PDB file of C-alpha atoms in Angstrom:
ATOM      1  CA  MET A   1     170.449 -18.616 163.035  1.00  0.00           C
ATOM      2  CA  MET A   2     171.651 -15.851 160.706  1.00  0.00           C
ATOM      3  CA  LYS A   3     169.690 -17.328 157.780  1.00  0.00           C
ATOM      4  CA  LEU A   4     166.512 -17.468 159.851  1.00  0.00           C
ATOM      5  CA  ARG A   5     166.932 -13.848 160.943  1.00  0.00           C
ATOM      6  CA  THR A   6     167.531 -12.747 157.323  1.00  0.00           C
ATOM      7  CA  LEU A   7     164.516 -14.761 156.202  1.00  0.00           C
ATOM      8  CA  LEU A   8     162.322 -13.150 158.880  1.00  0.00           C
ATOM      9  CA  LYS A   9     163.530  -9.658 157.950  1.00  0.00           C
ATOM     10  CA  THR A  10     162.853 -10.329 154.282  1.00  0.00           C
ATOM     11  CA  ALA A  11     159.389 -11.691 155.037  1.00  0.00           C
ATOM     12  CA  THR A  12     158.596  -8.679 157.239  1.00  0.00           C
ATOM     13  CA  ILE A  13     159.724  -6.221 154.581  1.00  0.00           C
ATOM     14  CA  ALA A  14     157.802  -8.043 151.843  1.00  0.00           C
ATOM     15  CA  SER A  15     154.591  -8.160 153.864  1.00  0.00           C
ATOM     16  CA  SER A  16     154.964  -4.491 154.828  1.00  0.00           C
ATOM     17  CA  LEU A  17     155.336  -3.525 151.175  1.00  0.00           C
ATOM     18  CA  ALA A  18     152.338  -5.624 150.209  1.00  0.00           C
ATOM     19  CA  LEU A  19     150.191  -4.110 152.940  1.00  0.00           C
ATOM     20  CA  SER A  20     151.314  -0.576 152.124  1.00  0.00           C
ATOM     21  CA  SER A  21     150.194  -1.025 148.518  1.00  0.00           C
ATOM     22  CA  PHE A  22     146.672  -1.565 149.849  1.00  0.00           C
ATOM     23  CA  ALA A  23     146.854   1.593 151.918  1.00  0.00           C
ATOM     24  CA  PHE A  24     146.982   3.675 148.772  1.00  0.00           C
ATOM     25  CA  SER A  25     144.174   2.026 146.851  1.00  0.00           C
ATOM     26  CA  ALA A  26     140.670   3.455 146.773  1.00  0.00           C
ATOM     27  CA  ASP A  27     138.400   2.285 149.547  1.00  0.00           C
ATOM     28  CA  ILE A  28     136.265  -0.757 148.761  1.00  0.00           C
ATOM     29  CA  ASP A  29     133.116   1.379 148.669  1.00  0.00           C
ATOM     30  CA  MET A  30     134.555   3.623 145.943  1.00  0.00           C
ATOM     31  CA  SER A  31     134.378   3.072 142.207  1.00  0.00           C
ATOM     32  CA  ALA A  32     137.775   3.951 140.764  1.00  0.00           C
ATOM     33  CA  ASP A  33     139.993   2.724 137.955  1.00  0.00           C
ATOM     34  CA  LYS A  34     143.246   0.809 138.456  1.00  0.00           C
ATOM     35  CA  ASN A  35     145.005   4.131 139.128  1.00  0.00           C
ATOM     36  CA  ASP A  36     142.399   5.040 141.786  1.00  0.00           C
ATOM     37  CA  LEU A  37     140.915   7.751 139.553  1.00  0.00           C
ATOM     38  CA  ALA A  38     137.254   8.373 140.357  1.00  0.00           C
ATOM     39  CA  ILE A  39     134.554   9.133 137.753  1.00  0.00           C
ATOM     40  CA  GLN A  40     137.070   8.801 134.927  1.00  0.00           C
ATOM     41  CA  GLY A  41     138.623  12.138 135.810  1.00  0.00           C
ATOM     42  CA  TYR A  42     135.427  14.175 135.579  1.00  0.00           C
ATOM     43  CA  ASP A  43     135.060  17.128 137.941  1.00  0.00           C
ATOM     44  CA  PRO A  44     132.260  16.356 140.455  1.00  0.00           C
ATOM     45  CA  ILE A  45     131.735  20.059 141.192  1.00  0.00           C
ATOM     46  CA  ALA A  46     131.031  20.860 137.532  1.00  0.00           C
ATOM     47  CA  TYR A  47     127.870  18.745 137.634  1.00  0.00           C
ATOM     48  CA  PHE A  48     126.521  21.128 140.269  1.00  0.00           C
ATOM     49  CA  THR A  49     127.898  24.455 139.024  1.00  0.00           C
ATOM     50  CA  ASP A  50     127.807  24.010 135.243  1.00  0.00           C
ATOM     51  CA  SER A  51     125.089  21.349 134.961  1.00  0.00           C
ATOM     52  CA  ASN A  52     127.499  19.551 132.693  1.00  0.00           C
ATOM     53  CA  PRO A  53     129.978  16.692 133.023  1.00  0.00           C
ATOM     54  CA  THR A  54     133.415  18.227 132.505  1.00  0.00           C
ATOM     55  CA  LYS A  55     136.802  16.507 132.486  1.00  0.00           C
ATOM     56  CA  GLY A  56     139.065  17.759 135.237  1.00  0.00           C
ATOM     57  CA  ASN A  57     142.799  18.305 135.166  1.00  0.00           C
ATOM     58  CA  ALA A  58     145.318  16.282 137.198  1.00  0.00           C
ATOM     59  CA  GLN A  59     146.903  19.603 138.170  1.00  0.00           C
ATOM     60  CA  TYR A  60     143.861  20.180 140.400  1.00  0.00           C
ATOM     61  CA  SER A  61     143.238  16.991 142.328  1.00  0.00           C
ATOM     62  CA  ALA A  62     142.010  15.863 145.710  1.00  0.00           C
ATOM     63  CA  THR A  63     141.465  12.505 147.345  1.00  0.00           C
ATOM     64  CA  TYR A  64     138.406  11.228 149.097  1.00  0.00           C
ATOM     65  CA  LYS A  65     138.295   7.719 150.548  1.00  0.00           C
ATOM     66  CA  ASN A  66     141.633   7.140 148.788  1.00  0.00           C
ATOM     67  CA  ALA A  67     140.089   7.764 145.364  1.00  0.00           C
ATOM     68  CA  ILE A  68     141.522  10.608 143.291  1.00  0.00           C
ATOM     69  CA  TYR A  69     139.250  13.287 141.861  1.00  0.00           C
ATOM     70  CA  HIS A  70     140.278  15.786 139.185  1.00  0.00           C
ATOM     71  CA  PHE A  71     138.891  19.318 138.895  1.00  0.00           C
ATOM     72  CA  VAL A  72     138.838  22.064 136.290  1.00  0.00           C
ATOM     73  CA  SER A  73     140.143  24.647 138.751  1.00  0.00           C
ATOM     74  CA  ALA A  74     141.677  25.140 142.168  1.00  0.00           C
ATOM     75  CA  GLU A  75     138.381  26.729 143.225  1.00  0.00           C
ATOM     76  CA  ASN A  76     136.422  23.557 142.374  1.00  0.00           C
ATOM     77  CA  ARG A  77     139.021  21.416 144.127  1.00  0.00           C
ATOM     78  CA  ASP A  78     138.828  23.550 147.248  1.00  0.00           C
ATOM     79  CA  THR A  79     135.012  23.487 147.192  1.00  0.00           C
ATOM     80  CA  PHE A  80     135.140  19.687 147.046  1.00  0.00           C
ATOM     81  CA  ARG A  81     137.686  19.495 149.851  1.00  0.00           C
ATOM     82  CA  SER A  82     135.433  21.624 152.060  1.00  0.00           C
ATOM     83  CA  ASP A  83     132.635  19.015 151.934  1.00  0.00           C
ATOM     84  CA  PRO A  84     133.394  15.927 149.798  1.00  0.00           C
ATOM     85  CA  THR A  85     130.314  14.039 150.995  1.00  0.00           C
ATOM     86  CA  LYS A  86     128.160  16.799 149.496  1.00  0.00           C
ATOM     87  CA  TYR A  87     129.742  16.602 146.038  1.00  0.00           C
ATOM     88  CA  ALA A  88     131.038  13.051 145.563  1.00  0.00           C
ATOM     89  CA  PRO A  89     128.666  10.818 143.618  1.00  0.00           C
ATOM     90  CA  GLN A  90     126.317   8.672 145.653  1.00  0.00           C
ATOM     91  CA  TYR A  91     127.140   5.012 146.258  1.00  0.00           C
ATOM     92  CA  GLY A  92     130.852   5.691 145.832  1.00  0.00           C
ATOM     93  CA  GLY A  93     130.325   6.481 142.170  1.00  0.00           C
ATOM     94  CA  TYR A  94     128.815   3.096 141.347  1.00  0.00           C
ATOM     95  CA  CYS A  95     125.736   2.954 139.110  1.00  0.00           C
ATOM     96  CA  ALA A  96     122.650   4.049 141.063  1.00  0.00           C
ATOM     97  CA  MET A  97     120.420   1.628 139.146  1.00  0.00           C
ATOM     98  CA  GLY A  98     122.931  -1.158 139.679  1.00  0.00           C
ATOM     99  CA  VAL A  99     122.932  -0.589 143.440  1.00  0.00           C
ATOM    100  CA  SER A 100     119.130  -0.824 143.480  1.00  0.00           C
ATOM    101  CA  LEU A 101     119.605  -4.205 141.754  1.00  0.00           C
ATOM    102  CA  ASN A 102     122.214  -5.326 144.335  1.00  0.00           C
ATOM    103  CA  LYS A 103     125.191  -4.751 141.971  1.00  0.00           C
ATOM    104  CA  LYS A 104     128.289  -2.533 141.943  1.00  0.00           C
ATOM    105  CA  LEU A 105     128.593  -1.454 138.309  1.00  0.00           C
ATOM    106  CA  ASP A 106     130.910   1.054 136.685  1.00  0.00           C
ATOM    107  CA  THR A 107     129.443   4.253 135.320  1.00  0.00           C
ATOM    108  CA  ASP A 108     129.457   6.541 132.330  1.00  0.00           C
ATOM    109  CA  PRO A 109     130.092  10.043 133.725  1.00  0.00           C
ATOM    110  CA  THR A 110     127.812  11.458 131.025  1.00  0.00           C
ATOM    111  CA  ALA A 111     124.847   9.428 132.362  1.00  0.00           C
ATOM    112  CA  TRP A 112     124.154  11.533 135.432  1.00  0.00           C
ATOM    113  CA  ARG A 113     121.425  13.312 137.352  1.00  0.00           C
ATOM    114  CA  ILE A 114     121.306  15.533 140.404  1.00  0.00           C
ATOM    115  CA  VAL A 115     118.386  14.674 142.676  1.00  0.00           C
ATOM    116  CA  ASP A 116     117.820  16.500 145.952  1.00  0.00           C
ATOM    117  CA  ASN A 117     121.260  18.083 145.588  1.00  0.00           C
ATOM    118  CA  LYS A 118     123.006  14.691 145.293  1.00  0.00           C
ATOM    119  CA  LEU A 119     124.898  13.387 142.263  1.00  0.00           C
ATOM    120  CA  TYR A 120     123.850  10.014 140.858  1.00  0.00           C
ATOM    121  CA  LEU A 121     125.616   8.205 138.021  1.00  0.00           C
ATOM    122  CA  ASN A 122     124.466   5.315 135.858  1.00  0.00           C
ATOM    123  CA  LEU A 123     126.156   2.551 133.873  1.00  0.00           C
ATOM    124  CA  ASN A 124     125.138   4.152 130.581  1.00  0.00           C
ATOM    125  CA  LYS A 125     122.343   6.221 129.098  1.00  0.00           C
ATOM    126  CA  ASP A 126     120.128   3.187 128.386  1.00  0.00           C
ATOM    127  CA  VAL A 127     120.304   2.112 132.040  1.00  0.00           C
ATOM    128  CA  GLN A 128     119.724   5.717 133.040  1.00  0.00           C
ATOM    129  CA  LYS A 129     116.453   5.761 131.067  1.00  0.00           C
ATOM    130  CA  ARG A 130     115.246   2.813 133.130  1.00  0.00           C
ATOM    131  CA  TRP A 131     116.440   4.476 136.375  1.00  0.00           C
ATOM    132  CA  LEU A 132     114.595   7.681 135.444  1.00  0.00           C
ATOM    133  CA  GLU A 133     111.285   5.790 135.153  1.00  0.00           C
ATOM    134  CA  ASP A 134     111.119   5.696 138.981  1.00  0.00           C
ATOM    135  CA  VAL A 135     113.919   7.794 140.430  1.00  0.00           C
ATOM    136  CA  SER A 136     112.515   8.087 143.948  1.00  0.00           C
ATOM    137  CA  GLY A 137     111.612   4.391 144.114  1.00  0.00           C
ATOM    138  CA  ASN A 138     115.033   3.356 142.835  1.00  0.00           C
ATOM    139  CA  ILE A 139     116.756   5.621 145.360  1.00  0.00           C
ATOM    140  CA  VAL A 140     114.675   4.176 148.226  1.00  0.00           C
ATOM    141  CA  ILE A 141     115.702   0.644 147.205  1.00  0.00           C
ATOM    142  CA  ALA A 142     119.352   1.611 146.663  1.00  0.00           C
ATOM    143  CA  GLU A 143     119.493   3.283 150.080  1.00  0.00           C
ATOM    144  CA  LYS A 144     118.405  -0.024 151.646  1.00  0.00           C
ATOM    145  CA  VAL A 145     120.781  -2.138 149.539  1.00  0.00           C
ATOM    146  CA  TRP A 146     123.914   0.038 149.710  1.00  0.00           C
ATOM    147  CA  PRO A 147     124.789  -0.652 153.386  1.00  0.00           C
ATOM    148  CA  THR A 148     124.756  -4.403 152.671  1.00  0.00           C
ATOM    149  CA  ILE A 149     127.056  -4.262 149.616  1.00  0.00           C
ATOM    150  CA  LYS A 150     129.257  -1.213 150.095  1.00  0.00           C
ATOM    151  CA  LEU A 151     131.995  -3.103 151.954  1.00  0.00           C
ATOM    152  CA  VAL A 152     131.931  -6.118 149.653  1.00  0.00           C
ATOM    153  CA  SER A 153     134.184  -6.108 146.577  1.00  0.00           C
ATOM    154  CA  ALA A 154     132.481  -5.466 143.251  1.00  0.00           C
ATOM    155  CA  ASP A 155     133.722  -8.827 141.935  1.00  0.00           C
ATOM    156  CA  VAL A 156     131.996 -10.692 144.753  1.00  0.00           C
ATOM    157  CA  VAL A 157     128.767  -8.647 144.640  1.00  0.00           C
ATOM    158  CA  ASN A 158     128.469  -8.908 140.862  1.00  0.00           C
ATOM    159  CA  ALA A 159     129.159 -12.659 140.856  1.00  0.00           C
ATOM    160  CA  GLU A 160     126.043 -13.356 142.927  1.00  0.00           C
TER     161      GLU A 160
END
């Protein structure tokens, strides 16, 4: 009886630890690295205020959907915190062109564009050139696709 009780306690603790590790990982609809860092540490506010991708500093960080964002200043961090949906990249930071093609692809933070006051990122500058050929059309398609793939893991979506 004692062994069974010990076994149950151990199993409960192990499963609790396993589940808690998921609680701290970025949401499935967010593109983040293995450390949950979004947009490779670039400051999302800087795209809007400086018209330039700028690496943030871990000293100024905030989380959104369990992904960690870095900022160049406390002011940028606080601006982001006031309205993260306004400043976070569209499609959870996945490639805008990729989403229009039913994929969840990583991005190059230097391949970016602000359209209608929203930040869009692309896989790389070559993919961005293709995306820029029909920005509004690609956004219309991506807006239809995103709800169907946002809660599916990137591995599963990209395997199809």
